[in-house]
Amino acid sequence: METDPHGWPPGFGRGAREQDSLLILSHLETLTPRRLRDLAWSEGSARACLRAVLRGASGERDRGLAETVSASAVHESLTACDARSIGPEDREYPARLLDLPDPPALLFARGHSLEGLNVAVAVVGARSCSDYGREMAASIGRGLAVQGVNVVSGAARGVDTAAHRGALSVGGPTIAVLGSGIDVAYPAANTRLLNDIVQVGTVVSEYPPGLPALPRRFPARNRLIAALSRAVVVVEGAAGSGSLITADFAADVSREVLAVPGPVTSPFSVVPHDLLRDGATLVRGPEDVLDELKVTRLDAESREVAPVYDLSQRERRVLDAVIGEPITAEAVSTRTALPISTA
């Protein structure tokens, strides 16, 4: 069968037996998405790919895994964590992932459907970010979400968490892409964050339940973050940061790359400043992102701003002060009559 430059063969993954084959294939270690895609165009179906693996097409390690993984057990694990699998033939499968040279053959998801995914923007950056980076990520996440833009990030510490929390503070929407199994929170401290995201957004992974977070899975995760989004905003990143990898993936699939400037003396400004020097769009806040993408603003009556958490009276005062616009801690303190340290 001749290789198609995009996507998967017609009918690939369609039907229960095809889905079961994909569940088994998703556990393999050597069979990367790119190699599976090539094998799919050679063999024609997921079942045929699995038979090829069992003949040794992907090495002894993968053959051993394919012989031991039970599709029915995977179904049970998905049910236990209230997750679902999404194949290339499913309506929920995001078509924009097919821009990748190595799209995932199977996605796992918890929470809201990805069908008809609206405008999405990735907000990424350093795990050990500065207070400035955390504030900017939260402000951008909040300002985008209040306009109905899906905020995409990787649920890591630092900038990722701040971006998700910013979106959640106004009721979402937000999408977390994991570098671990769909039921594995990494870091574990973000278990509550992921549970909160499921209520108003979606948690996504290309890894089935139980697979641990491994270093090689995070660059793979970053390509999905970039492909799901219309643009990637890099808030902070030190030299060699994974946020640069995400920006590179974005450029590879023709997504906009935007960056937030920071102090020239900060090591976390290296990646965004390098990107700005190379032509990325400068971002001072969510309005710059909305303007760059030409997103039509929702008027106040159209916005569905509904915090989904039990907040204290002071927290509600602060939330009311920050919704819908970038704002400094000093201004929040003034508006809420709270000490600046509390604000």
mmCIF file of C-alpha atoms in Angstrom:
data_model
loop_
_atom_site.group_PDB
_atom_site.id
_atom_site.type_symbol
_atom_site.label_atom_id
_atom_site.label_comp_id
_atom_site.label_asym_id
_atom_site.label_seq_id
_atom_site.Cartn_x
_atom_site.Cartn_y
_atom_site.Cartn_z
ATOM 1 C CA MET A 1 0.000 0.000 0.000
ATOM 2 C CA GLU A 2 1.367 3.414 -0.964
ATOM 3 C CA THR A 3 2.229 5.736 1.914
ATOM 4 C CA ASP A 4 -0.036 8.761 2.367
ATOM 5 C CA PRO A 5 1.809 11.926 3.473
ATOM 6 C CA HIS A 6 -0.825 12.568 6.147
ATOM 7 C CA GLY A 7 -2.832 10.561 8.620
ATOM 8 C CA TRP A 8 -3.714 6.894 8.682
ATOM 9 C CA PRO A 9 -5.050 4.388 6.146
ATOM 10 C CA PRO A 10 -8.831 4.482 5.550
ATOM 11 C CA GLY A 11 -10.653 2.500 8.223
ATOM 12 C CA PHE A 12 -7.573 2.238 10.446
ATOM 13 C CA GLY A 13 -8.797 1.694 14.013
ATOM 14 C CA ARG A 14 -12.471 1.456 13.050
ATOM 15 C CA GLY A 15 -14.484 -1.144 14.948
ATOM 16 C CA ALA A 16 -14.100 -3.019 18.215
ATOM 17 C CA ARG A 17 -11.399 -5.473 17.068
ATOM 18 C CA GLU A 18 -9.342 -2.671 15.540
ATOM 19 C CA GLN A 19 -9.669 -0.662 18.767
ATOM 20 C CA ASP A 20 -8.534 -3.662 20.815
ATOM 21 C CA SER A 21 -5.478 -4.009 18.604
ATOM 22 C CA LEU A 22 -4.657 -0.325 19.091
ATOM 23 C CA LEU A 23 -4.991 -0.692 22.862
ATOM 24 C CA ILE A 24 -2.295 -3.375 22.763
ATOM 25 C CA LEU A 25 -0.094 -1.453 20.324
ATOM 26 C CA SER A 26 -0.261 1.634 22.573
ATOM 27 C CA HIS A 27 1.751 -0.218 25.235
ATOM 28 C CA LEU A 28 4.755 -0.980 23.036
ATOM 29 C CA GLU A 29 8.091 0.709 23.673
ATOM 30 C CA THR A 30 10.032 0.427 20.418
ATOM 31 C CA LEU A 31 7.112 0.976 18.065
ATOM 32 C CA THR A 32 7.019 4.777 18.041
ATOM 33 C CA PRO A 33 4.056 6.625 16.474
ATOM 34 C CA ARG A 34 6.128 7.328 13.370
ATOM 35 C CA ARG A 35 7.111 3.658 12.978
ATOM 36 C CA LEU A 36 3.536 2.552 13.654
ATOM 37 C CA ARG A 37 2.283 4.954 10.995
ATOM 38 C CA ASP A 38 4.727 3.525 8.448
ATOM 39 C CA LEU A 39 3.735 -0.007 9.452
ATOM 40 C CA ALA A 40 0.050 0.931 9.164
ATOM 41 C CA TRP A 41 0.464 2.049 5.557
ATOM 42 C CA SER A 42 2.369 -1.137 4.877
ATOM 43 C CA GLU A 43 -0.082 -3.513 6.575
ATOM 44 C CA GLY A 44 -3.354 -1.632 6.131
ATOM 45 C CA SER A 45 -5.040 -2.154 9.516
ATOM 46 C CA ALA A 46 -4.334 -2.138 13.243
ATOM 47 C CA ARG A 47 -5.010 -5.872 13.460
ATOM 48 C CA ALA A 48 -2.492 -6.517 10.699
ATOM 49 C CA CYS A 49 0.041 -4.273 12.477
ATOM 50 C CA LEU A 50 -0.421 -6.287 15.662
ATOM 51 C CA ARG A 51 0.076 -9.541 13.763
ATOM 52 C CA ALA A 52 3.284 -8.111 12.298
ATOM 53 C CA VAL A 53 4.509 -7.183 15.769
ATOM 54 C CA LEU A 54 3.749 -10.702 17.002
ATOM 55 C CA ARG A 55 5.910 -11.979 14.124
ATOM 56 C CA GLY A 56 8.762 -9.817 15.431
ATOM 57 C CA ALA A 57 8.443 -6.722 13.196
ATOM 58 C CA SER A 58 9.202 -4.432 16.139
ATOM 59 C CA GLY A 59 11.698 -6.553 18.048
ATOM 60 C CA GLU A 60 11.539 -9.116 20.803
ATOM 61 C CA ARG A 61 10.746 -6.618 23.566
ATOM 62 C CA ASP A 62 7.639 -5.366 21.803
ATOM 63 C CA ARG A 63 6.588 -8.867 20.822
ATOM 64 C CA GLY A 64 6.748 -9.926 24.456
ATOM 65 C CA LEU A 65 4.654 -6.927 25.524
ATOM 66 C CA ALA A 66 2.094 -7.560 22.793
ATOM 67 C CA GLU A 67 1.726 -11.144 23.986
ATOM 68 C CA THR A 68 1.103 -10.124 27.588
ATOM 69 C CA VAL A 69 -1.160 -7.069 27.307
ATOM 70 C CA SER A 70 -4.864 -7.861 27.556
ATOM 71 C CA ALA A 71 -7.234 -5.527 25.709
ATOM 72 C CA SER A 72 -10.075 -6.424 28.087
ATOM 73 C CA ALA A 73 -7.891 -5.513 31.074
ATOM 74 C CA VAL A 74 -7.109 -2.153 29.467
ATOM 75 C CA HIS A 75 -10.838 -1.540 28.960
ATOM 76 C CA GLU A 76 -11.370 -2.247 32.655
ATOM 77 C CA SER A 77 -8.589 0.174 33.613
ATOM 78 C CA LEU A 78 -10.120 2.887 31.421
ATOM 79 C CA THR A 79 -13.493 2.365 33.028
ATOM 80 C CA ALA A 80 -11.936 2.519 36.500
ATOM 81 C CA CYS A 81 -10.425 5.965 35.847
ATOM 82 C CA ASP A 82 -13.440 7.211 33.835
ATOM 83 C CA ALA A 83 -11.367 7.551 30.670
ATOM 84 C CA ARG A 84 -12.003 6.672 27.036
ATOM 85 C CA SER A 85 -9.937 5.818 23.984
ATOM 86 C CA ILE A 86 -10.149 7.857 20.766
ATOM 87 C CA GLY A 87 -9.014 6.393 17.457
ATOM 88 C CA PRO A 88 -8.319 8.148 14.131
ATOM 89 C CA GLU A 89 -11.763 7.165 12.805
ATOM 90 C CA ASP A 90 -13.621 8.620 15.821
ATOM 91 C CA ARG A 91 -15.316 12.000 15.433
ATOM 92 C CA GLU A 92 -13.610 13.192 18.614
ATOM 93 C CA TYR A 93 -10.122 12.682 17.201
ATOM 94 C CA PRO A 94 -8.692 16.202 16.599
ATOM 95 C CA ALA A 95 -7.954 16.530 12.881
ATOM 96 C CA ARG A 96 -5.203 19.061 13.561
ATOM 97 C CA LEU A 97 -3.071 16.247 15.028
ATOM 98 C CA LEU A 98 -2.795 14.868 11.511
ATOM 99 C CA ASP A 99 -0.487 17.784 10.678
ATOM 100 C CA LEU A 100 2.180 15.877 12.595
ATOM 101 C CA PRO A 101 4.478 13.469 10.756
ATOM 102 C CA ASP A 102 3.902 11.108 13.696
ATOM 103 C CA PRO A 103 0.289 11.570 14.856
ATOM 104 C CA PRO A 104 -0.880 9.360 17.713
ATOM 105 C CA ALA A 105 -2.755 6.266 16.584
ATOM 106 C CA LEU A 106 -4.772 6.356 19.776
ATOM 107 C CA LEU A 107 -5.586 9.023 22.334
ATOM 108 C CA PHE A 108 -6.906 8.576 25.842
ATOM 109 C CA ALA A 109 -9.053 11.251 27.416
ATOM 110 C CA ARG A 110 -10.909 12.164 30.578
ATOM 111 C CA GLY A 111 -13.468 14.936 30.823
ATOM 112 C CA HIS A 112 -15.197 16.888 28.076
ATOM 113 C CA SER A 113 -15.260 15.820 24.438
ATOM 114 C CA LEU A 114 -12.647 17.149 22.014
ATOM 115 C CA GLU A 115 -15.112 17.018 19.133
ATOM 116 C CA GLY A 116 -15.411 20.382 17.413
ATOM 117 C CA LEU A 117 -12.461 21.744 19.369
ATOM 118 C CA ASN A 118 -12.613 25.526 19.297
ATOM 119 C CA VAL A 119 -9.652 27.910 19.158
ATOM 120 C CA ALA A 120 -6.875 26.546 21.378
ATOM 121 C CA VAL A 121 -3.682 28.249 22.506
ATOM 122 C CA ALA A 122 -0.798 26.562 24.304
ATOM 123 C CA VAL A 123 0.808 28.374 27.240
ATOM 124 C CA VAL A 124 4.101 26.753 28.231
ATOM 125 C CA GLY A 125 7.244 27.554 30.166
ATOM 126 C CA ALA A 126 9.602 26.747 32.991
ATOM 127 C CA ARG A 127 8.762 24.364 35.815
ATOM 128 C CA SER A 128 10.893 26.337 38.280
ATOM 129 C CA CYS A 129 9.477 29.625 37.091
ATOM 130 C CA SER A 130 9.736 33.033 38.701
ATOM 131 C CA ASP A 131 6.838 34.820 40.389
ATOM 132 C CA TYR A 132 6.684 37.037 37.300
ATOM 133 C CA GLY A 133 6.372 34.007 35.018
ATOM 134 C CA ARG A 134 3.693 32.480 37.214
ATOM 135 C CA GLU A 135 1.680 35.714 37.227
ATOM 136 C CA MET A 136 1.971 36.148 33.462
ATOM 137 C CA ALA A 137 0.952 32.546 32.759
ATOM 138 C CA ALA A 138 -2.078 32.807 35.044
ATOM 139 C CA SER A 139 -3.079 36.155 33.535
ATOM 140 C CA ILE A 140 -2.809 34.862 29.969
ATOM 141 C CA GLY A 141 -4.655 31.653 30.832
ATOM 142 C CA ARG A 142 -7.416 33.600 32.527
ATOM 143 C CA GLY A 143 -7.727 36.212 29.776
ATOM 144 C CA LEU A 144 -7.895 33.590 27.021
ATOM 145 C CA ALA A 145 -10.357 31.314 28.815
ATOM 146 C CA VAL A 146 -12.751 34.145 29.597
ATOM 147 C CA GLN A 147 -12.991 34.658 25.817
ATOM 148 C CA GLY A 148 -13.736 30.968 25.230
ATOM 149 C CA VAL A 149 -10.227 30.032 24.064
ATOM 150 C CA ASN A 150 -9.021 26.589 25.153
ATOM 151 C CA VAL A 151 -5.820 26.920 27.177
ATOM 152 C CA VAL A 152 -3.531 23.968 26.418
ATOM 153 C CA SER A 153 -0.574 23.024 28.582
ATOM 154 C CA GLY A 154 1.254 20.060 30.064
ATOM 155 C CA ALA A 155 0.088 20.033 33.711
ATOM 156 C CA ALA A 156 3.679 20.332 34.926
ATOM 157 C CA ARG A 157 4.798 22.489 37.845
ATOM 158 C CA GLY A 158 5.316 26.190 37.346
ATOM 159 C CA VAL A 159 4.062 27.910 34.200
ATOM 160 C CA ASP A 160 1.873 24.980 33.101
ATOM 161 C CA THR A 161 0.037 24.825 36.413
ATOM 162 C CA ALA A 162 -0.380 28.604 36.524
ATOM 163 C CA ALA A 163 -1.851 28.681 33.004
ATOM 164 C CA HIS A 164 -4.323 25.890 33.813
ATOM 165 C CA ARG A 165 -5.278 27.547 37.120
ATOM 166 C CA GLY A 166 -5.761 30.873 35.392
ATOM 167 C CA ALA A 167 -8.236 29.277 32.999
ATOM 168 C CA LEU A 168 -9.956 27.353 35.772
ATOM 169 C CA SER A 169 -10.430 30.517 37.815
ATOM 170 C CA VAL A 170 -12.986 31.664 35.233
ATOM 171 C CA GLY A 171 -14.537 28.267 34.568
ATOM 172 C CA GLY A 172 -12.173 27.053 31.852
ATOM 173 C CA PRO A 173 -11.882 25.723 29.174
ATOM 174 C CA THR A 174 -8.459 24.109 29.443
ATOM 175 C CA ILE A 175 -6.737 20.975 28.126
ATOM 176 C CA ALA A 176 -3.928 19.154 29.942
ATOM 177 C CA VAL A 177 -1.684 16.891 27.849
ATOM 178 C CA LEU A 178 0.177 14.302 29.903
ATOM 179 C CA GLY A 179 3.542 12.643 29.420
ATOM 180 C CA SER A 180 2.318 9.632 31.391
ATOM 181 C CA GLY A 181 -0.619 7.235 31.431
ATOM 182 C CA ILE A 182 -4.043 8.851 31.376
ATOM 183 C CA ASP A 183 -4.543 7.896 35.039
ATOM 184 C CA VAL A 184 -1.073 8.926 36.236
ATOM 185 C CA ALA A 185 -0.677 12.428 37.667
ATOM 186 C CA TYR A 186 2.855 13.784 37.262
ATOM 187 C CA PRO A 187 3.820 15.423 39.481
ATOM 188 C CA ALA A 188 1.591 13.662 41.995
ATOM 189 C CA ALA A 189 0.964 17.030 43.662
ATOM 190 C CA ASN A 190 -1.110 17.992 40.599
ATOM 191 C CA THR A 191 -3.680 15.231 41.117
ATOM 192 C CA ARG A 192 -6.224 17.779 42.285
ATOM 193 C CA LEU A 193 -5.411 20.053 39.342
ATOM 194 C CA LEU A 194 -6.180 17.262 36.877
ATOM 195 C CA ASN A 195 -9.410 16.390 38.679
ATOM 196 C CA ASP A 196 -10.426 20.050 38.502
ATOM 197 C CA ILE A 197 -9.613 20.206 34.774
ATOM 198 C CA VAL A 198 -11.834 17.180 34.093
ATOM 199 C CA GLN A 199 -14.815 19.142 35.411
ATOM 200 C CA VAL A 200 -14.600 21.900 32.764
ATOM 201 C CA GLY A 201 -12.028 20.709 30.227
ATOM 202 C CA THR A 202 -10.131 17.632 29.115
ATOM 203 C CA VAL A 203 -7.112 15.620 30.232
ATOM 204 C CA VAL A 204 -5.415 13.915 27.264
ATOM 205 C CA SER A 205 -2.585 11.416 26.822
ATOM 206 C CA GLU A 206 -1.379 9.067 24.117
ATOM 207 C CA TYR A 207 -0.382 6.631 26.887
ATOM 208 C CA PRO A 208 -2.789 4.063 28.352
ATOM 209 C CA PRO A 209 -3.528 3.648 32.068
ATOM 210 C CA GLY A 210 -0.630 2.705 34.288
ATOM 211 C CA LEU A 211 2.281 3.870 32.122
ATOM 212 C CA PRO A 212 4.696 5.949 34.203
ATOM 213 C CA ALA A 213 6.130 9.341 33.337
ATOM 214 C CA LEU A 214 9.501 8.806 31.621
ATOM 215 C CA PRO A 215 11.893 11.482 30.271
ATOM 216 C CA ARG A 216 11.417 10.397 26.642
ATOM 217 C CA ARG A 217 7.656 10.826 26.919
ATOM 218 C CA PHE A 218 7.749 14.567 27.583
ATOM 219 C CA PRO A 219 9.153 15.699 24.211
ATOM 220 C CA ALA A 220 6.519 13.415 22.638
ATOM 221 C CA ARG A 221 3.893 15.102 24.814
ATOM 222 C CA ASN A 222 5.115 18.529 23.662
ATOM 223 C CA ARG A 223 4.415 17.761 20.004
ATOM 224 C CA LEU A 224 0.757 17.109 20.895
ATOM 225 C CA ILE A 225 0.538 20.380 22.832
ATOM 226 C CA ALA A 226 1.803 22.255 19.771
ATOM 227 C CA ALA A 227 -0.362 20.440 17.226
ATOM 228 C CA LEU A 228 -3.588 20.819 19.225
ATOM 229 C CA SER A 229 -3.121 24.593 19.331
ATOM 230 C CA ARG A 230 -3.347 27.453 16.873
ATOM 231 C CA ALA A 231 -0.458 29.155 18.644
ATOM 232 C CA VAL A 232 2.123 28.479 21.345
ATOM 233 C CA VAL A 233 2.928 31.163 23.926
ATOM 234 C CA VAL A 234 6.261 30.685 25.693
ATOM 235 C CA VAL A 235 6.259 32.497 29.033
ATOM 236 C CA GLU A 236 9.631 31.520 30.501
ATOM 237 C CA GLY A 237 12.357 29.020 29.754
ATOM 238 C CA ALA A 238 16.000 28.556 30.611
ATOM 239 C CA ALA A 239 18.536 27.378 28.042
ATOM 240 C CA GLY A 240 17.690 23.839 26.944
ATOM 241 C CA SER A 241 14.135 24.123 28.264
ATOM 242 C CA GLY A 242 11.361 21.862 27.021
ATOM 243 C CA SER A 243 9.412 24.992 26.117
ATOM 244 C CA LEU A 244 11.847 25.520 23.234
ATOM 245 C CA ILE A 245 11.074 21.990 22.035
ATOM 246 C CA THR A 246 7.375 22.857 22.036
ATOM 247 C CA ALA A 247 8.064 26.060 20.079
ATOM 248 C CA ASP A 248 10.081 24.072 17.530
ATOM 249 C CA PHE A 249 7.240 21.585 17.114
ATOM 250 C CA ALA A 250 4.848 24.516 16.646
ATOM 251 C CA ALA A 251 6.974 25.951 13.857
ATOM 252 C CA ASP A 252 7.216 22.522 12.217
ATOM 253 C CA VAL A 253 3.419 22.266 11.924
ATOM 254 C CA SER A 254 2.928 25.946 10.971
ATOM 255 C CA ARG A 255 1.547 27.179 14.292
ATOM 256 C CA GLU A 256 2.143 30.725 15.501
ATOM 257 C CA VAL A 257 4.938 31.145 18.059
ATOM 258 C CA LEU A 258 4.601 33.932 20.608
ATOM 259 C CA ALA A 259 6.795 34.813 23.570
ATOM 260 C CA VAL A 260 6.613 36.890 26.738
ATOM 261 C CA PRO A 261 9.669 39.117 27.339
ATOM 262 C CA GLY A 262 11.286 39.082 30.755
ATOM 263 C CA PRO A 263 14.167 40.681 32.633
ATOM 264 C CA VAL A 264 17.359 40.456 30.581
ATOM 265 C CA THR A 265 19.222 39.288 33.695
ATOM 266 C CA SER A 266 16.890 36.351 34.330
ATOM 267 C CA PRO A 267 17.970 32.869 33.206
ATOM 268 C CA PHE A 268 14.285 32.171 32.537
ATOM 269 C CA SER A 269 14.254 34.833 29.807
ATOM 270 C CA VAL A 270 16.733 32.978 27.569
ATOM 271 C CA VAL A 271 14.207 30.974 25.526
ATOM 272 C CA PRO A 272 11.534 33.675 25.044
ATOM 273 C CA HIS A 273 14.182 36.278 24.158
ATOM 274 C CA ASP A 274 15.824 33.924 21.665
ATOM 275 C CA LEU A 275 12.426 33.282 20.095
ATOM 276 C CA LEU A 276 11.662 37.011 19.924
ATOM 277 C CA ARG A 277 15.011 37.622 18.263
ATOM 278 C CA ASP A 278 14.131 34.945 15.701
ATOM 279 C CA GLY A 279 10.787 36.527 14.847
ATOM 280 C CA ALA A 280 8.267 35.314 17.442
ATOM 281 C CA THR A 281 5.426 37.703 18.274
ATOM 282 C CA LEU A 282 5.862 39.664 21.494
ATOM 283 C CA VAL A 283 3.154 39.104 24.101
ATOM 284 C CA ARG A 284 2.432 41.455 27.004
ATOM 285 C CA GLY A 285 -0.822 39.837 28.014
ATOM 286 C CA PRO A 286 -3.861 37.934 26.705
ATOM 287 C CA GLU A 287 -5.005 40.847 24.532
ATOM 288 C CA ASP A 288 -1.883 40.522 22.382
ATOM 289 C CA VAL A 289 -2.624 36.825 21.831
ATOM 290 C CA LEU A 290 -6.258 37.492 20.957
ATOM 291 C CA ASP A 291 -5.239 40.260 18.564
ATOM 292 C CA GLU A 292 -2.607 38.105 16.855
ATOM 293 C CA LEU A 293 -5.097 35.293 16.271
ATOM 294 C CA LYS A 294 -7.912 37.715 15.385
ATOM 295 C CA VAL A 295 -10.229 36.142 17.945
ATOM 296 C CA THR A 296 -13.591 37.866 18.126
ATOM 297 C CA ARG A 297 -14.160 39.150 21.651
ATOM 298 C CA LEU A 298 -17.182 37.989 23.603
ATOM 299 C CA ASP A 299 -19.214 40.750 25.190
ATOM 300 C CA ALA A 300 -19.826 40.657 28.928
ATOM 301 C CA GLU A 301 -23.271 39.060 28.540
ATOM 302 C CA SER A 302 -21.883 36.243 26.365
ATOM 303 C CA ARG A 303 -19.185 35.217 28.809
ATOM 304 C CA GLU A 304 -19.868 32.285 31.041
ATOM 305 C CA VAL A 305 -17.611 33.121 33.950
ATOM 306 C CA ALA A 306 -18.432 30.708 36.732
ATOM 307 C CA PRO A 307 -15.744 29.651 39.199
ATOM 308 C CA VAL A 308 -16.093 25.965 39.936
ATOM 309 C CA TYR A 309 -14.491 25.913 43.362
ATOM 310 C CA ASP A 310 -15.497 26.622 46.934
ATOM 311 C CA LEU A 311 -13.768 29.946 47.556
ATOM 312 C CA SER A 312 -13.430 31.917 50.743
ATOM 313 C CA GLN A 313 -14.889 35.419 50.870
ATOM 314 C CA ARG A 314 -11.432 36.951 50.442
ATOM 315 C CA GLU A 315 -10.638 34.665 47.502
ATOM 316 C CA ARG A 316 -13.878 35.663 45.793
ATOM 317 C CA ARG A 317 -13.002 39.339 46.229
ATOM 318 C CA VAL A 318 -9.647 38.755 44.585
ATOM 319 C CA LEU A 319 -11.196 36.704 41.765
ATOM 320 C CA ASP A 320 -13.736 39.438 41.052
ATOM 321 C CA ALA A 321 -10.866 41.912 40.849
ATOM 322 C CA VAL A 322 -8.815 39.969 38.316
ATOM 323 C CA ILE A 323 -11.412 38.476 35.939
ATOM 324 C CA GLY A 324 -11.058 39.537 32.342
ATOM 325 C CA GLU A 325 -7.942 41.711 32.383
ATOM 326 C CA PRO A 326 -4.250 41.709 33.293
ATOM 327 C CA ILE A 327 -3.720 43.329 36.678
ATOM 328 C CA THR A 328 -0.867 43.833 39.114
ATOM 329 C CA ALA A 329 -0.842 42.596 42.694
ATOM 330 C CA GLU A 330 -0.779 46.224 43.851
ATOM 331 C CA ALA A 331 -3.989 46.981 41.964
ATOM 332 C CA VAL A 332 -5.652 43.876 43.393
ATOM 333 C CA SER A 333 -4.664 45.036 46.873
ATOM 334 C CA THR A 334 -6.216 48.439 46.228
ATOM 335 C CA ARG A 335 -9.452 47.055 44.770
ATOM 336 C CA THR A 336 -9.966 44.491 47.513
ATOM 337 C CA ALA A 337 -8.619 46.462 50.493
ATOM 338 C CA LEU A 338 -6.375 43.508 51.300
ATOM 339 C CA PRO A 339 -2.706 43.672 52.284
ATOM 340 C CA ILE A 340 -0.551 43.167 49.208
ATOM 341 C CA SER A 341 1.024 40.006 50.656
ATOM 342 C CA THR A 342 -2.452 38.482 51.005
ATOM 343 C CA ALA A 343 -3.519 39.648 47.558
#
